[in-house]
Amino acid sequence: MKASTQRTQRAWVRMPSGKRLDLLDPTPLDWDDSDLALGLARTYRWGGHSAWPLPLSVAQHSLTVLQLRRNASPVPLAPVVALRELLHDAEEGLLGFDCISVLKPFLGDAFRELTRRLEQAVFLRYGLPGWARTDYLAHKRADRLAAASEAVHAAGWSPDEVRRTLKIRVRPLADDPLLPLYGGTAWEPWPPGLACERFLAALHQLKAEAS
């Protein structure tokens, strides 16, 4: 009886496109690019807390990590590698939740498996290769640098608090890597509509380059 009950469990999400995603059993066909971009633009980092009038979206963070990865690479990133950087947190946009890192162990194996399935569906849909060790280490350096810098400039932590309290051992950047690309005010979180538009444009461009 218990196994039968588990098989009938569903966690449906209706996307703006009209598609339906079962979070417990996702497939690569369950969302449009626009659904993903909007989900990431409406999913917030730092628990939704911000030193600005708006919180920082995962969409904007994803573009930051991509640009930092590009800036650190001695050669241009292959389109599929850049696409993987852009989509490194894509499952959060489908789930609508960016869990603060230190809380993830408390959510247990079930949450870890849920996010793994969503990530797998993303990788299948966009034809992304698995992480090789060297690529993953380079990605994590960019991700940590983005996190340290966002903590100071978007969430309002001091550099000392980032190091001592958040335990991020990376020196925060002074300059916003997205400012040369998009203009505006350095480190200011974008409105959801703008974050969606910019993420979707980058996604479409990289998909075209990778095809």
Short mmCIF file of N, CA, C and O in Angstrom, two decimals, residues 50-113:
data_model
loop_
_atom_site.label_atom_id
_atom_site.label_comp_id
_atom_site.label_asym_id
_atom_site.label_seq_id
_atom_site.Cartn_x
_atom_site.Cartn_y
_atom_site.Cartn_z
N SER A 50 17.66 42.07 1.41
CA SER A 50 18.43 42.94 0.52
C SER A 50 18.68 44.28 1.18
O SER A 50 17.87 44.77 1.97
N ALA A 51 19.81 44.87 0.82
CA ALA A 51 20.11 46.24 1.24
C ALA A 51 19.49 47.25 0.29
O ALA A 51 19.60 48.46 0.52
N TRP A 52 18.85 46.77 -0.75
CA TRP A 52 18.22 47.61 -1.77
C TRP A 52 16.70 47.48 -1.67
O TRP A 52 16.19 46.61 -0.97
N PRO A 53 15.96 48.30 -2.39
CA PRO A 53 14.50 48.15 -2.38
C PRO A 53 14.04 46.80 -2.92
O PRO A 53 12.97 46.32 -2.53
N LEU A 54 14.82 46.20 -3.84
CA LEU A 54 14.48 44.89 -4.39
C LEU A 54 15.52 43.86 -3.98
O LEU A 54 16.69 44.17 -3.81
N PRO A 55 15.12 42.58 -3.83
CA PRO A 55 16.09 41.52 -3.58
C PRO A 55 16.80 41.11 -4.86
O PRO A 55 16.38 41.47 -5.97
N LEU A 56 17.87 40.37 -4.71
CA LEU A 56 18.67 39.92 -5.84
C LEU A 56 18.14 38.59 -6.37
O LEU A 56 17.98 37.63 -5.61
N SER A 57 17.88 38.54 -7.66
CA SER A 57 17.33 37.32 -8.25
C SER A 57 18.42 36.32 -8.60
O SER A 57 19.58 36.69 -8.84
N VAL A 58 18.03 35.06 -8.69
CA VAL A 58 18.94 34.02 -9.14
C VAL A 58 19.29 34.25 -10.61
O VAL A 58 20.39 33.90 -11.06
N ALA A 59 18.38 34.84 -11.39
CA ALA A 59 18.68 35.15 -12.79
C ALA A 59 19.86 36.10 -12.89
O ALA A 59 20.79 35.87 -13.68
N GLN A 60 19.85 37.17 -12.10
CA GLN A 60 20.97 38.12 -12.14
C GLN A 60 22.25 37.48 -11.63
O GLN A 60 23.33 37.69 -12.19
N HIS A 61 22.14 36.69 -10.56
CA HIS A 61 23.30 35.96 -10.05
C HIS A 61 23.89 35.05 -11.12
O HIS A 61 25.12 34.97 -11.28
N SER A 62 23.04 34.36 -11.87
CA SER A 62 23.52 33.43 -12.90
C SER A 62 24.31 34.16 -13.98
O SER A 62 25.34 33.67 -14.45
N LEU A 63 23.84 35.33 -14.36
CA LEU A 63 24.57 36.14 -15.34
C LEU A 63 25.90 36.63 -14.77
O LEU A 63 26.90 36.72 -15.48
N THR A 64 25.91 36.94 -13.48
CA THR A 64 27.15 37.36 -12.83
C THR A 64 28.18 36.25 -12.84
O THR A 64 29.35 36.46 -13.17
N VAL A 65 27.75 35.04 -12.47
CA VAL A 65 28.68 33.90 -12.45
C VAL A 65 29.22 33.63 -13.85
O VAL A 65 30.41 33.38 -14.02
N LEU A 66 28.35 33.67 -14.83
CA LEU A 66 28.80 33.47 -16.21
C LEU A 66 29.87 34.49 -16.59
O LEU A 66 30.91 34.14 -17.17
N GLN A 67 29.64 35.76 -16.28
CA GLN A 67 30.61 36.79 -16.65
C GLN A 67 31.92 36.65 -15.88
O GLN A 67 33.01 36.83 -16.45
N LEU A 68 31.84 36.29 -14.60
CA LEU A 68 33.07 36.07 -13.83
C LEU A 68 33.86 34.89 -14.38
O LEU A 68 35.09 34.93 -14.45
N ARG A 69 33.15 33.86 -14.78
CA ARG A 69 33.81 32.68 -15.37
C ARG A 69 34.49 33.07 -16.68
O ARG A 69 35.61 32.62 -16.95
N ARG A 70 33.82 33.86 -17.48
CA ARG A 70 34.42 34.33 -18.73
C ARG A 70 35.65 35.20 -18.46
O ARG A 70 36.68 35.07 -19.12
N ASN A 71 35.53 36.09 -17.49
CA ASN A 71 36.64 37.00 -17.19
C ASN A 71 37.88 36.25 -16.71
O ASN A 71 39.01 36.69 -16.93
N ALA A 72 37.66 35.13 -16.02
CA ALA A 72 38.79 34.39 -15.44
C ALA A 72 39.41 33.40 -16.42
O ALA A 72 40.51 32.90 -16.16
N SER A 73 38.73 33.12 -17.51
CA SER A 73 39.22 32.10 -18.44
C SER A 73 40.26 32.69 -19.39
O SER A 73 40.04 33.76 -19.97
N PRO A 74 41.38 32.00 -19.59
CA PRO A 74 42.41 32.51 -20.51
C PRO A 74 42.01 32.42 -21.98
O PRO A 74 42.60 33.07 -22.83
N VAL A 75 40.99 31.60 -22.25
CA VAL A 75 40.48 31.45 -23.62
C VAL A 75 38.96 31.60 -23.57
O VAL A 75 38.34 31.39 -22.52
N PRO A 76 38.33 31.98 -24.68
CA PRO A 76 36.86 32.08 -24.69
C PRO A 76 36.21 30.75 -24.30
O PRO A 76 36.66 29.69 -24.73
N LEU A 77 35.17 30.82 -23.51
CA LEU A 77 34.45 29.60 -23.13
C LEU A 77 33.72 29.04 -24.33
O LEU A 77 33.12 29.79 -25.12
N ALA A 78 33.75 27.73 -24.48
CA ALA A 78 32.91 27.09 -25.49
C ALA A 78 31.45 27.40 -25.17
O ALA A 78 31.07 27.51 -23.99
N PRO A 79 30.61 27.58 -26.20
CA PRO A 79 29.21 27.94 -25.93
C PRO A 79 28.50 27.01 -24.95
O PRO A 79 27.75 27.47 -24.09
N VAL A 80 28.74 25.69 -25.05
CA VAL A 80 28.05 24.77 -24.15
C VAL A 80 28.55 24.91 -22.72
O VAL A 80 27.80 24.72 -21.76
N VAL A 81 29.83 25.28 -22.56
CA VAL A 81 30.37 25.53 -21.22
C VAL A 81 29.76 26.80 -20.64
O VAL A 81 29.37 26.85 -19.46
N ALA A 82 29.66 27.84 -21.45
CA ALA A 82 29.03 29.09 -21.01
C ALA A 82 27.56 28.84 -20.67
O ALA A 82 27.04 29.39 -19.68
N LEU A 83 26.89 28.01 -21.47
CA LEU A 83 25.49 27.71 -21.21
C LEU A 83 25.33 26.97 -19.89
O LEU A 83 24.40 27.25 -19.12
N ARG A 84 26.24 26.08 -19.59
CA ARG A 84 26.19 25.36 -18.31
C ARG A 84 26.39 26.32 -17.14
O ARG A 84 25.75 26.18 -16.09
N GLU A 85 27.27 27.31 -17.32
CA GLU A 85 27.45 28.31 -16.27
C GLU A 85 26.15 29.10 -16.06
O GLU A 85 25.73 29.33 -14.92
N LEU A 86 25.54 29.52 -17.15
CA LEU A 86 24.30 30.30 -17.04
C LEU A 86 23.21 29.51 -16.33
O LEU A 86 22.42 30.07 -15.56
N LEU A 87 23.18 28.20 -16.56
CA LEU A 87 22.10 27.35 -16.06
C LEU A 87 22.48 26.59 -14.79
O LEU A 87 21.79 25.65 -14.41
N HIS A 88 23.55 27.02 -14.12
CA HIS A 88 24.03 26.22 -12.99
C HIS A 88 23.04 26.18 -11.83
O HIS A 88 23.09 25.26 -11.01
N ASP A 89 22.16 27.14 -11.73
CA ASP A 89 21.13 27.14 -10.68
C ASP A 89 19.72 27.03 -11.27
O ASP A 89 18.74 27.42 -10.62
N ALA A 90 19.61 26.49 -12.48
CA ALA A 90 18.32 26.50 -13.17
C ALA A 90 17.24 25.77 -12.41
O ALA A 90 16.06 26.17 -12.44
N GLU A 91 17.60 24.71 -11.69
CA GLU A 91 16.58 23.96 -10.96
C GLU A 91 15.88 24.82 -9.91
O GLU A 91 14.71 24.58 -9.57
N GLU A 92 16.57 25.86 -9.42
CA GLU A 92 15.95 26.74 -8.43
C GLU A 92 14.81 27.54 -9.05
O GLU A 92 13.82 27.85 -8.37
N GLY A 93 14.94 27.89 -10.33
CA GLY A 93 13.87 28.61 -11.01
C GLY A 93 12.65 27.74 -11.24
O GLY A 93 11.52 28.23 -11.25
N LEU A 94 12.86 26.45 -11.45
CA LEU A 94 11.74 25.52 -11.61
C LEU A 94 11.06 25.25 -10.27
O LEU A 94 9.84 25.13 -10.19
N LEU A 95 11.88 25.17 -9.24
CA LEU A 95 11.36 24.92 -7.89
C LEU A 95 10.79 26.19 -7.26
O LEU A 95 9.91 26.13 -6.40
N GLY A 96 11.31 27.36 -7.67
CA GLY A 96 10.88 28.62 -7.08
C GLY A 96 11.44 28.84 -5.70
O GLY A 96 10.86 29.55 -4.86
N PHE A 97 12.64 28.28 -5.44
CA PHE A 97 13.20 28.32 -4.09
C PHE A 97 14.71 28.20 -4.16
O PHE A 97 15.24 27.27 -4.77
N ASP A 98 15.41 29.15 -3.58
CA ASP A 98 16.86 29.10 -3.45
C ASP A 98 17.16 28.95 -1.97
O ASP A 98 17.11 29.92 -1.21
N CYS A 99 17.46 27.73 -1.57
CA CYS A 99 17.71 27.46 -0.16
C CYS A 99 19.06 28.01 0.25
O CYS A 99 20.06 27.81 -0.45
N ILE A 100 19.12 28.69 1.38
CA ILE A 100 20.39 29.13 1.93
C ILE A 100 21.26 27.90 2.17
O ILE A 100 20.81 26.90 2.74
N SER A 101 22.51 27.97 1.73
CA SER A 101 23.37 26.78 1.67
C SER A 101 23.45 26.02 2.98
O SER A 101 23.37 24.78 3.01
N VAL A 102 23.60 26.74 4.09
CA VAL A 102 23.80 26.04 5.37
C VAL A 102 22.55 25.30 5.83
O VAL A 102 22.62 24.46 6.72
N LEU A 103 21.38 25.60 5.24
CA LEU A 103 20.16 24.91 5.63
C LEU A 103 19.93 23.62 4.85
O LEU A 103 19.14 22.77 5.27
N LYS A 104 20.63 23.45 3.73
CA LYS A 104 20.37 22.29 2.87
C LYS A 104 20.54 20.96 3.60
O LYS A 104 19.72 20.05 3.42
N PRO A 105 21.58 20.78 4.45
CA PRO A 105 21.69 19.50 5.16
C PRO A 105 20.49 19.19 6.04
O PRO A 105 20.15 18.03 6.24
N PHE A 106 19.82 20.22 6.54
CA PHE A 106 18.67 20.00 7.42
C PHE A 106 17.44 19.54 6.65
O PHE A 106 16.51 18.98 7.22
N LEU A 107 17.43 19.79 5.33
CA LEU A 107 16.30 19.36 4.51
C LEU A 107 16.41 17.90 4.10
O LEU A 107 15.44 17.33 3.63
N GLY A 108 17.60 17.34 4.23
CA GLY A 108 17.75 15.91 4.10
C GLY A 108 17.88 15.37 2.70
O GLY A 108 17.92 16.10 1.71
N ASP A 109 17.89 14.04 2.62
CA ASP A 109 18.11 13.34 1.36
C ASP A 109 16.98 13.53 0.37
O ASP A 109 17.22 13.55 -0.84
N ALA A 110 15.76 13.67 0.85
CA ALA A 110 14.63 13.81 -0.07
C ALA A 110 14.75 15.11 -0.88
O ALA A 110 14.51 15.12 -2.10
N PHE A 111 15.12 16.19 -0.22
CA PHE A 111 15.29 17.45 -0.93
C PHE A 111 16.48 17.37 -1.88
O PHE A 111 16.42 17.88 -3.00
N ARG A 112 17.53 16.71 -1.47
CA ARG A 112 18.70 16.54 -2.34
C ARG A 112 18.33 15.76 -3.60
O ARG A 112 18.75 16.10 -4.71
N GLU A 113 17.51 14.73 -3.44
CA GLU A 113 17.09 13.94 -4.59
C GLU A 113 16.16 14.74 -5.50
O GLU A 113 16.25 14.65 -6.72
#
